[in-house]
């Protein structure tokens, strides 16, 4: 039975005493937290985290990873909060434990099988620190080793998940040993009969071939010795699941696979690898087309080796791998080897994530030298330092989006209509702002409403081109239809003043005018008017053919409902609200801007019918309008709170507040308050006046 003392002894060979003590502390904390809990096997629960830590100690992982291993089931199984771990063991360890818990909670089984690869990517993307993955792999490895105590169904579920998700992740990280163990244990749990049969057959075959294996080994060793090369020759055994995959995938018979004899030769340096290759090609004839130089062109996960196949005595095929000790270490342990290998000769200990980066960088450089960095970038770098987030639809489909994407990007990725009619979203079943950047692993649900329209403000936060294009397009369509409708009202307004109306103008007159303006249809003309590019007054006079004749100015204002949308806006200089006397200023391309009648900015053009139009507020005008108030009052404690509660008491809303202290006694507060109309504003002002110490209240306007 492994103990914490035994582990501490092993750790002290590569960690400092302080660090070993921290690992001990984490162990005792976990022991207490899991007190009373037992594993299915009957052992105290803490034996599991201890075993996980032991696996990581084999890889020479740092003390924080080992602490996280001790604590990895604490959040999930004992209800202790992440915050508590944070105050006990610091933020890094708490983050690692939290990351492992999140991976544990991810339920792969209910989701579609075809998405296994996306799950791998998602798991990687979720772990901002690569150590999370390594702790999780160690956790899974111990669970796989102790799988036998579980019920059949649960065993199969875990085995399947291991084969589909965790073995490929180990492979991506180049951790061959872990991958092989995952595969053999997973295969055994999923298909116990097939696994046992292959195991027996392999055992039998090995017995039969012992003699010939020894002979080949001797002749290879002799051949190296003759050339004065030092190297270790060993027979290589294929793993059970690998044999099974070959039999099934390549439809080969068991004997065909087993009739190949496999050896590995490990030497000191790269140069020697090629010398060994020459020597063995001299010994036996190489099989054409089977030589592969993975030293010059490494595999995507950094694997390096020379591979060749020879015709041995009596024509038996011999597969040979030739590599250096360093390559051997990398081939077996991948990213984990980087800890093992570098930890001894590193001057100052680097952060572990920095080491992961270093590993990636190293592999990237190898790939670039080999000229196929593309494949590498595809398969490894993106996984470790992802530029994507992976999120679920409510039905469990995985969507891949660029980093920083929001629910709106997600909605447009699902379907343009979903994007256009989206009004709110739930992230992991909770309502969330549409602008919130999505996190990998979240489930996103879009709330849509028929007839809803994209909001121009979305353009400020969407990141995908698709969302941007479709929002712009929808806004353009919306703007056009709103412009047309405003233009029609403006034109009819003027025509009515002349005792006419658009539908009473003869069609040929309208057509002649369109031709003259080079427009295709009447809507184009109305849109132009609505956007302020053409003056309704001028168009009306042309339509009525009263050129030169002086017409009386049309009587009566045009009513504004407040729902005109994108083609009508309220001037920032004077902020009119319903009830105020108003004037519309048509400015080219912008549509109509509503000003107070006595706003100084338009005083010069107010009576020009080609630029300004009389407006009134419709009876049913709705909405919230901002006004700016300036309140002078005696300085007192908590005056902001007093002002806020007065405004609130009158159903007003403070949008913005700022304060200047003029002298020690008087304060001047600028408030932006949203109200429905003048009556509402009067109520707000009355409430404010009732406060003690208020000297003066002024509504600000240009
Ligand atoms: Mn566990």
XYZ file of C-alpha atoms and ligand atoms in Angstrom:
703
model
C 0.000 0.000 0.000
C 1.567 3.346 -1.054
C 1.780 5.969 1.672
C 2.303 9.704 1.792
C 5.675 9.145 3.466
C 6.868 6.937 0.627
C 5.703 9.531 -1.879
C 7.395 12.338 0.060
C 10.664 10.384 -0.069
C 10.418 10.033 -3.826
C 9.522 13.702 -4.233
C 12.510 14.858 -2.217
C 14.745 13.521 -5.012
C 13.613 16.361 -7.258
C 11.618 18.887 -5.159
C 12.656 21.189 -2.320
C 11.684 20.447 1.289
C 9.168 23.326 1.369
C 7.473 22.030 -1.733
C 7.321 18.465 -0.419
C 5.708 19.829 2.743
C 3.060 21.642 0.714
C 2.224 18.360 -1.022
C 1.956 16.692 2.382
C -0.373 19.423 3.599
C -2.599 18.956 0.563
C -2.672 15.214 1.278
C -3.802 15.683 4.885
C -6.390 18.234 3.804
C -7.788 15.758 1.259
C -7.734 12.946 3.789
C -9.849 14.997 6.149
C -12.190 16.275 3.419
C -12.842 12.734 2.136
C -13.102 11.353 5.662
C -15.662 8.552 5.797
C -15.807 8.207 1.991
C -14.666 4.959 0.475
C -13.791 3.815 -2.988
C -15.872 1.066 -4.573
C -13.068 -1.330 -3.656
C -13.575 -0.561 0.040
C -10.343 1.375 0.483
C -10.442 4.864 2.054
C -11.081 7.426 -0.675
C -7.799 9.271 -0.152
C -5.887 6.306 -1.620
C -7.134 7.451 -5.024
C -5.741 11.016 -4.995
C -2.548 9.607 -3.513
C -2.240 7.165 -6.417
C -2.877 9.974 -8.902
C -0.127 12.030 -7.294
C 2.187 9.019 -7.568
C 1.556 8.793 -11.312
C 2.447 12.481 -11.648
C 5.532 11.980 -9.509
C 6.697 9.400 -12.084
C 6.562 12.223 -14.605
C 8.461 14.542 -12.221
C 5.616 17.033 -12.228
C 5.906 20.157 -10.070
C 4.537 20.538 -6.538
C 1.460 22.497 -7.628
C 0.342 19.705 -9.960
C 0.867 17.197 -7.154
C -1.144 19.323 -4.736
C -3.912 19.623 -7.312
C -3.794 15.833 -7.729
C -4.315 15.402 -3.973
C -7.242 17.805 -4.006
C -8.697 16.997 -7.422
C -11.952 15.431 -6.162
C -12.473 17.741 -3.199
C -14.675 20.336 -4.933
C -16.671 17.703 -6.784
C -17.142 15.167 -3.975
C -17.015 17.001 -0.652
C -18.703 20.311 -1.347
C -15.688 22.358 -0.303
C -15.666 25.583 -2.314
C -12.928 26.713 -4.652
C -12.527 29.846 -2.504
C -11.649 27.709 0.515
C -8.916 25.937 -1.483
C -7.720 29.287 -2.712
C -7.190 30.637 0.798
C -5.568 27.379 1.947
C -3.311 26.623 -1.011
C -3.275 29.714 -3.201
C -4.949 30.651 -6.417
C -2.926 28.517 -8.832
C -3.690 25.237 -7.066
C -7.359 26.225 -6.664
C -7.553 27.017 -10.392
C -5.996 23.661 -11.276
C -8.461 21.774 -9.068
C -11.349 23.777 -10.489
C -10.196 23.022 -14.033
C -10.008 19.283 -13.332
C -13.479 19.378 -11.727
C -14.906 21.101 -14.793
C -13.492 18.399 -17.055
C -14.946 15.753 -14.753
C -18.362 17.359 -14.968
C -18.337 17.394 -18.743
C -20.738 14.712 -19.727
C -19.476 13.154 -22.915
C -21.802 10.219 -23.005
C -25.048 12.012 -23.839
C -23.502 13.758 -26.808
C -23.133 12.515 -30.341
C -20.362 10.016 -30.941
C -19.216 11.628 -34.167
C -18.054 14.578 -32.152
C -15.339 12.822 -30.226
C -12.694 14.950 -31.890
C -14.445 18.163 -30.999
C -14.635 16.960 -27.425
C -10.912 16.473 -27.347
C -10.430 19.991 -28.616
C -12.972 21.312 -26.178
C -11.317 19.615 -23.236
C -8.007 21.122 -24.273
C -9.544 24.540 -24.767
C -11.148 24.418 -21.338
C -7.867 23.828 -19.619
C -6.099 27.144 -19.689
C -3.199 25.482 -17.896
C -1.848 22.308 -19.511
C -1.280 20.822 -16.045
C -5.058 20.495 -15.725
C -4.939 18.007 -18.592
C -2.009 16.127 -17.114
C -3.693 15.816 -13.705
C -6.890 14.700 -15.429
C -5.021 12.093 -17.480
C -3.371 10.745 -14.324
C -6.760 10.658 -12.575
C -8.240 8.754 -15.491
C -5.281 6.400 -15.611
C -5.764 5.373 -11.985
C -9.503 4.968 -12.527
C -8.823 2.753 -15.536
C -6.387 0.642 -13.547
C -9.050 0.084 -10.894
C -11.980 -0.269 -13.271
C -12.763 -3.867 -12.392
C -14.720 -3.056 -9.222
C -17.350 -1.074 -11.136
C -20.598 -2.409 -12.545
C -20.572 -3.524 -16.179
C -22.447 -0.565 -17.553
C -20.449 2.098 -15.757
C -17.236 0.314 -16.669
C -18.129 0.336 -20.350
C -19.125 4.003 -20.265
C -15.809 5.061 -18.716
C -13.855 2.787 -21.056
C -15.589 4.210 -24.111
C -14.937 7.759 -23.015
C -11.303 6.883 -22.392
C -10.888 5.387 -25.872
C -12.695 8.229 -27.608
C -11.473 11.239 -25.685
C -8.548 10.640 -23.361
C -6.416 8.246 -25.406
C -6.433 10.658 -28.383
C -5.586 13.575 -26.071
C -2.626 11.609 -24.716
C -1.646 10.927 -28.318
C -1.833 14.597 -29.280
C 0.474 15.391 -26.389
C 2.833 12.652 -27.532
C 2.306 10.602 -24.339
C 2.634 7.195 -25.936
C 2.914 5.171 -22.713
C -0.248 6.657 -21.257
C -2.081 6.242 -24.544
C -1.165 2.576 -24.841
C -2.282 1.880 -21.292
C -5.559 3.728 -21.875
C -6.163 1.737 -25.029
C -5.372 -1.689 -23.650
C -7.396 -1.138 -20.467
C -10.251 0.468 -22.395
C -10.325 -2.317 -24.962
C -10.327 -4.926 -22.218
C -13.303 -3.286 -20.502
C -15.268 -2.751 -23.705
C -14.557 -6.121 -25.341
C -13.297 -8.515 -22.639
C -13.628 -11.605 -24.881
C -11.808 -10.231 -27.891
C -9.133 -8.730 -25.678
C -8.541 -12.036 -23.856
C -8.379 -13.988 -27.124
C -5.800 -11.667 -28.639
C -3.846 -11.665 -25.388
C -3.680 -15.473 -25.382
C -2.717 -15.597 -29.035
C 0.051 -13.052 -28.521
C 1.376 -15.042 -25.574
C 1.400 -18.246 -27.595
C 3.049 -16.597 -30.564
C 5.720 -15.091 -28.366
C 6.535 -18.455 -26.903
C 6.917 -19.969 -30.370
C 9.055 -17.166 -31.634
C 11.360 -16.740 -28.703
C 14.215 -18.476 -30.408
C 14.062 -16.544 -33.666
C 13.659 -13.224 -31.824
C 16.811 -13.983 -29.880
C 18.671 -14.850 -33.055
C 17.701 -11.627 -34.808
C 18.547 -9.607 -31.707
C 21.983 -11.178 -31.523
C 22.728 -10.586 -35.166
C 21.657 -6.932 -34.913
C 23.817 -6.436 -31.801
C 26.730 -8.137 -33.519
C 26.330 -5.944 -36.572
C 26.525 -2.801 -34.399
C 29.544 -4.127 -32.562
C 31.377 -4.795 -35.826
C 30.912 -1.150 -36.824
C 31.945 0.013 -33.342
C 28.520 1.532 -32.586
C 27.128 1.541 -29.066
C 23.395 0.995 -28.840
C 20.658 -0.946 -27.055
C 18.763 -3.467 -29.152
C 15.449 -4.692 -27.790
C 12.481 -6.641 -29.080
C 9.372 -4.537 -29.324
C 5.927 -5.801 -28.393
C 2.840 -4.498 -30.056
C 0.034 -3.574 -27.722
C -3.201 -5.538 -27.782
C -5.449 -2.721 -28.937
C -2.985 -1.798 -31.688
C -3.137 -5.349 -33.021
C -6.929 -5.319 -32.850
C -7.131 -2.019 -34.733
C -4.822 -3.373 -37.448
C -6.872 -6.540 -37.790
C -10.082 -4.595 -38.095
C -8.909 -1.484 -39.944
C -6.542 -3.120 -42.427
C -8.463 -6.412 -42.507
C -5.358 -8.425 -41.763
C -5.205 -11.812 -40.138
C -3.661 -12.140 -36.719
C -0.792 -14.258 -38.015
C 0.034 -11.732 -40.692
C 0.494 -9.066 -38.055
C 2.359 -11.278 -35.637
C 4.697 -12.599 -38.329
C 6.415 -9.240 -38.322
C 9.305 -9.048 -35.907
C 9.772 -5.632 -34.328
C 12.933 -4.199 -32.781
C 14.123 -0.909 -31.431
C 17.675 0.380 -31.382
C 18.418 3.283 -29.035
C 21.679 5.210 -29.426
C 23.372 8.336 -28.085
C 22.985 10.880 -30.888
C 21.246 11.656 -34.179
C 24.321 11.061 -36.257
C 24.586 7.526 -34.879
C 20.963 6.806 -35.907
C 21.897 7.154 -39.571
C 25.018 5.049 -39.116
C 22.915 2.295 -37.539
C 20.515 2.547 -40.466
C 23.374 1.989 -42.894
C 24.663 -0.927 -40.868
C 21.359 -2.793 -40.698
C 20.632 -2.160 -44.384
C 23.941 -3.824 -44.975
C 22.983 -6.768 -42.811
C 19.584 -7.496 -44.332
C 17.950 -6.264 -47.508
C 15.515 -3.381 -46.859
C 11.935 -3.648 -48.092
C 11.503 -0.910 -50.739
C 9.157 1.941 -49.879
C 9.057 1.226 -46.179
C 11.825 3.539 -44.996
C 10.558 6.592 -43.112
C 12.715 9.408 -41.742
C 10.718 10.844 -38.848
C 13.895 12.459 -37.544
C 14.072 14.899 -40.425
C 10.280 15.104 -40.650
C 8.821 14.528 -37.176
C 5.223 13.506 -36.652
C 2.754 16.187 -35.657
C 3.104 15.444 -31.951
C 6.883 15.673 -32.041
C 7.632 11.945 -32.448
C 11.054 11.320 -33.968
C 12.595 8.066 -35.151
C 13.904 6.243 -38.211
C 11.648 3.412 -39.394
C 12.670 0.682 -41.774
C 11.619 -2.862 -42.642
C 14.123 -5.585 -43.565
C 13.974 -9.067 -45.055
C 15.544 -11.212 -42.359
C 16.734 -14.798 -42.580
C 14.276 -17.067 -44.411
C 12.530 -13.914 -45.580
C 10.904 -12.951 -42.245
C 10.043 -9.224 -42.187
C 11.806 -7.232 -39.452
C 10.554 -3.772 -38.473
C 13.196 -1.546 -36.940
C 12.945 1.792 -35.143
C 16.153 3.721 -34.571
C 16.269 6.750 -32.271
C 18.288 8.611 -29.634
C 17.660 8.309 -25.911
C 16.112 11.780 -25.875
C 13.788 10.830 -28.726
C 12.910 7.647 -26.880
C 11.950 9.682 -23.825
C 9.887 12.051 -25.978
C 8.242 9.179 -27.846
C 7.146 7.573 -24.587
C 6.145 10.583 -22.533
C 5.661 13.484 -24.964
C 4.913 16.732 -23.238
C 5.481 15.098 -19.852
C 9.010 14.157 -20.914
C 9.733 17.803 -21.127
C 9.396 18.113 -17.381
C 11.427 15.010 -16.803
C 14.106 15.894 -19.273
C 14.558 19.582 -18.689
C 14.043 19.787 -14.963
C 17.606 18.703 -14.160
C 19.561 21.142 -16.304
C 17.295 24.182 -16.046
C 19.006 26.984 -14.193
C 15.950 28.683 -12.787
C 12.766 26.607 -12.564
C 10.367 27.817 -15.203
C 6.599 27.962 -14.854
C 5.065 24.735 -16.019
C 2.914 26.428 -18.581
C 6.010 28.090 -19.922
C 7.450 24.579 -20.233
C 4.438 23.430 -22.176
C 4.949 26.376 -24.467
C 8.566 25.434 -24.768
C 7.566 21.936 -25.785
C 5.197 23.323 -28.388
C 7.855 25.722 -29.572
C 10.378 22.918 -29.839
C 8.029 20.762 -31.856
C 7.087 23.740 -33.998
C 10.715 24.398 -34.818
C 11.222 20.766 -35.747
C 8.204 20.980 -38.021
C 9.383 24.190 -39.622
C 12.757 22.716 -40.356
C 10.936 19.840 -41.958
C 8.721 22.223 -43.906
C 5.347 20.951 -42.752
C 4.473 23.275 -39.916
C 0.912 23.492 -41.186
C -0.014 20.039 -39.997
C 1.478 20.770 -36.637
C -0.335 24.036 -36.184
C -3.546 22.262 -37.074
C -3.165 19.497 -34.594
C -1.232 20.638 -31.558
C -0.714 24.333 -31.105
C -4.345 25.248 -31.542
C -5.275 22.665 -28.961
C -2.918 23.966 -26.341
C -3.325 27.663 -26.894
C -6.659 27.766 -28.601
C -7.968 30.588 -30.727
C -11.380 29.000 -30.605
C -14.068 28.394 -28.062
C -16.234 25.294 -28.188
C -19.786 25.563 -26.912
C -22.859 23.349 -26.933
C -26.228 23.999 -28.498
C -29.120 22.998 -26.197
C -29.311 19.733 -28.171
C -25.672 18.917 -27.457
C -24.168 19.796 -30.826
C -20.750 21.416 -30.526
C -20.158 24.719 -32.243
C -16.667 26.023 -32.871
C -16.355 29.810 -32.703
C -13.439 32.221 -32.658
C -12.209 33.295 -29.229
C -14.172 36.237 -27.834
C -17.380 35.244 -29.625
C -20.641 36.203 -27.960
C -24.125 34.717 -27.910
C -24.961 36.886 -30.933
C -22.104 35.293 -32.915
C -23.361 31.910 -31.770
C -26.928 32.766 -32.869
C -25.777 33.759 -36.354
C -23.600 30.640 -36.558
C -26.671 28.501 -35.859
C -28.803 30.266 -38.457
C -29.218 33.767 -39.857
C -32.863 33.833 -38.807
C -31.937 32.872 -35.258
C -29.464 35.748 -35.189
C -31.872 38.264 -36.638
C -34.659 37.417 -34.212
C -32.505 36.968 -31.121
C -33.483 38.999 -28.064
C -31.746 37.317 -25.108
C -29.646 34.298 -24.194
C -29.086 31.742 -21.497
C -25.570 30.522 -20.794
C -25.620 27.303 -18.765
C -29.342 27.918 -18.158
C -28.818 31.350 -16.646
C -29.842 34.559 -18.390
C -26.719 36.378 -19.510
C -25.933 39.550 -21.458
C -25.760 39.026 -25.227
C -22.379 40.748 -25.208
C -20.715 38.319 -22.769
C -17.769 36.438 -24.326
C -18.472 32.690 -24.372
C -16.343 30.150 -22.492
C -15.517 26.689 -23.806
C -17.809 23.991 -22.454
C -20.802 26.272 -21.912
C -24.247 25.439 -23.191
C -25.772 28.379 -25.038
C -29.452 28.831 -25.661
C -30.848 31.693 -27.721
C -34.163 33.283 -26.831
C -35.746 34.667 -29.966
C -38.960 36.492 -30.733
C -40.708 36.614 -34.090
C -40.395 40.069 -35.594
C -37.439 41.021 -33.397
C -34.679 42.906 -35.165
C -30.923 43.147 -34.832
C -29.671 45.917 -32.608
C -27.040 48.262 -34.109
C -25.184 48.109 -30.765
C -24.360 44.443 -31.487
C -21.828 45.635 -34.037
C -19.738 46.854 -31.113
C -19.115 43.381 -29.740
C -19.626 40.665 -32.366
C -16.397 39.084 -33.630
C -17.467 36.805 -36.487
C -17.711 38.112 -40.005
C -20.935 36.248 -40.503
C -22.702 38.032 -37.635
C -21.342 41.402 -38.708
C -22.420 41.032 -42.334
C -25.896 39.839 -41.475
C -26.493 42.508 -38.835
C -25.399 45.200 -41.294
C -27.594 43.740 -43.998
C -30.635 43.513 -41.732
C -30.090 47.059 -40.486
C -29.832 48.291 -44.049
C -33.130 46.662 -44.961
C -34.714 48.021 -41.811
C -33.348 51.481 -42.465
C -34.685 51.371 -45.999
C -38.190 50.413 -44.975
C -38.201 52.995 -42.197
C -36.864 55.666 -44.539
C -39.532 54.862 -47.099
C -42.273 55.146 -44.549
C -40.946 58.419 -43.118
C -40.407 59.782 -46.637
C -43.973 58.946 -47.566
C -45.312 60.725 -44.517
C -43.148 63.782 -45.150
C -44.152 63.998 -48.803
C -47.841 63.491 -48.090
C -47.611 66.086 -45.367
C -46.485 68.730 -47.860
C -48.901 67.541 -50.556
C -51.781 67.715 -48.086
C -50.829 71.325 -47.443
C -51.419 71.911 -51.167
C -54.704 70.025 -50.953
C -53.279 66.992 -52.696
C -51.924 63.522 -51.837
C -49.455 61.094 -53.356
C -52.129 58.688 -54.615
C -53.886 61.523 -56.456
C -50.811 62.428 -58.492
C -51.118 60.893 -62.001
C -48.816 57.908 -62.506
C -47.137 59.405 -65.604
C -46.174 62.491 -63.583
C -44.536 60.342 -60.977
C -42.810 58.303 -63.673
C -41.520 61.394 -65.432
C -40.073 62.594 -62.177
C -38.397 59.262 -61.445
C -36.854 59.285 -64.909
C -35.597 62.792 -64.351
C -33.999 61.820 -61.036
C -32.738 58.524 -62.520
C -34.543 56.453 -59.954
C -36.208 53.112 -60.622
C -39.231 53.144 -58.406
C -41.253 55.403 -56.181
C -39.782 53.694 -53.066
C -36.326 54.929 -54.029
C -37.647 58.474 -54.106
C -39.416 58.092 -50.769
C -36.262 56.582 -49.229
C -34.266 59.574 -50.436
C -36.752 61.911 -48.813
C -36.765 59.936 -45.577
C -32.982 59.946 -45.413
C -32.916 63.695 -45.925
C -31.201 63.504 -49.326
C -34.132 65.216 -51.051
C -36.496 67.761 -49.641
C -40.156 66.791 -49.518
C -41.079 70.413 -50.187
C -39.121 70.532 -53.446
C -40.368 67.133 -54.607
C -43.972 68.100 -53.869
C -43.698 71.299 -55.866
C -42.244 69.426 -58.836
C -44.968 66.830 -58.651
C -47.644 69.485 -58.600
C -45.898 71.294 -61.463
C -46.103 74.693 -59.941
C -42.579 75.693 -60.809
C -41.943 79.377 -60.253
C -45.247 79.955 -58.556
C -45.006 80.917 -54.879
C -46.842 78.394 -52.722
C -47.997 79.032 -49.233
C -46.069 77.104 -46.597
C -47.899 73.929 -45.684
C -49.907 74.257 -42.526
C -49.828 72.023 -39.470
C -46.992 69.925 -38.096
C -46.076 66.281 -38.792
C -46.696 64.034 -35.800
C -43.756 62.066 -34.373
C -44.490 58.767 -32.649
C -41.049 58.018 -31.308
C -41.043 54.648 -33.088
C -39.505 55.825 -36.352
C -36.319 53.952 -35.483
C -33.111 54.410 -37.393
C -34.138 57.397 -39.528
C -35.201 59.635 -36.676
C -32.953 60.763 -33.873
C -33.050 63.321 -31.101
C -30.557 66.158 -31.035
C -27.921 65.827 -28.339
C -27.635 69.610 -28.003
C -31.147 70.220 -26.716
C -32.552 66.741 -25.895
C -36.245 67.292 -26.652
C -38.865 65.234 -24.828
C -42.579 64.729 -25.577
C -44.472 67.882 -24.761
C -41.663 70.211 -25.926
C -42.281 72.310 -29.057
C -40.105 70.703 -31.726
C -38.742 71.084 -35.224
C -37.323 68.436 -37.555
C -34.039 69.128 -39.301
C -33.389 67.042 -42.393
C -29.724 66.418 -42.920
C -28.484 64.528 -45.933
C -27.963 60.809 -45.309
C -28.870 61.012 -41.635
C -32.632 61.315 -41.867
C -34.405 63.596 -39.490
C -32.955 65.039 -36.299
C -35.489 66.433 -33.829
C -34.554 69.714 -32.105
C -36.310 71.977 -29.645
C -38.030 74.765 -31.537
C -35.845 77.357 -29.849
C -32.610 75.386 -30.075
C -29.815 77.782 -30.971
C -28.183 75.336 -33.360
C -31.017 75.577 -35.854
C -32.169 79.162 -35.254
C -30.936 80.247 -38.709
C -32.650 77.571 -40.756
C -35.792 77.028 -38.722
C -38.057 78.839 -41.226
C -36.517 77.330 -44.340
C -39.075 74.764 -45.576
C -36.376 72.953 -47.538
C -34.380 72.206 -44.425
C -36.782 72.172 -41.514
C -40.244 70.861 -40.970
C -42.689 71.611 -38.195
C -43.211 68.604 -35.961
C -45.543 67.681 -33.161
C -45.654 64.772 -30.764
C -48.251 62.110 -31.527
C -50.749 61.381 -28.749
C -49.571 57.811 -28.384
C -45.853 58.579 -28.268
C -43.970 56.067 -26.133
C -40.445 55.508 -24.910
C -37.818 56.942 -22.618
C -36.157 60.263 -23.311
C -33.043 61.642 -21.690
C -32.856 65.164 -20.290
C -29.979 66.803 -18.527
C -30.629 68.619 -15.250
C -28.314 70.869 -13.301
C -28.999 70.927 -9.595
C -27.374 73.456 -7.296
C -27.631 72.540 -3.661
C -26.006 72.989 -0.308
C -23.302 70.474 0.278
C -24.371 67.644 2.546
C -23.380 64.095 3.270
C -24.906 61.433 1.073
C -26.441 63.920 -1.326
C -26.040 61.635 -4.335
C -28.090 58.967 -2.594
C -30.728 61.568 -1.720
C -30.958 62.768 -5.313
C -31.112 59.230 -6.620
C -33.913 58.211 -4.318
C -35.938 61.338 -5.157
C -35.649 60.666 -8.879
C -36.519 57.072 -8.238
C -39.534 58.039 -6.163
C -40.866 59.893 -9.189
C -40.347 56.814 -11.433
C -37.428 58.468 -13.181
C -34.179 56.775 -14.037
C -30.743 58.267 -13.543
C -28.585 57.475 -16.581
C -25.548 59.506 -15.608
C -24.440 61.629 -12.697
C -21.467 63.914 -12.149
C -20.643 66.431 -9.452
C -18.506 69.534 -9.108
C -17.986 71.061 -5.723
C -18.023 74.773 -6.319
C -16.925 75.900 -2.904
C -17.135 74.278 0.483
C -20.853 75.038 0.729
C -22.483 74.644 -2.659
C -22.400 71.560 -4.884
C -23.416 71.456 -8.524
C -24.699 68.101 -9.748
C -25.329 67.244 -13.393
C -27.929 64.529 -13.832
C -29.030 62.761 -16.987
C -32.508 61.454 -16.250
C -34.740 59.417 -18.522
C -38.412 60.353 -18.491
C -41.523 59.725 -20.592
C -42.513 63.337 -21.238
C -42.695 66.858 -19.850
C -45.346 65.987 -17.304
C -43.128 63.221 -16.005
C -40.165 65.593 -15.945
C -42.169 68.119 -13.945
C -42.901 65.414 -11.385
C -39.214 64.537 -11.109
C -38.245 68.199 -10.679
C -40.927 68.685 -8.022
C -39.521 65.782 -6.006
C -36.012 67.193 -6.301
C -37.146 70.653 -5.224
C -38.634 69.163 -2.104
C -35.164 68.165 -0.892
C -33.732 70.432 1.769
C -30.876 72.595 0.671
C -31.771 72.634 -3.047
C -31.174 76.116 -4.424
C -31.861 75.879 -8.099
C -32.739 73.276 -10.749
C -32.154 74.015 -14.413
C -32.897 71.919 -17.464
C -29.858 72.128 -19.720
C -30.251 72.937 -23.404
C -28.142 74.534 -26.056
Mn -10.547 11.229 -9.302
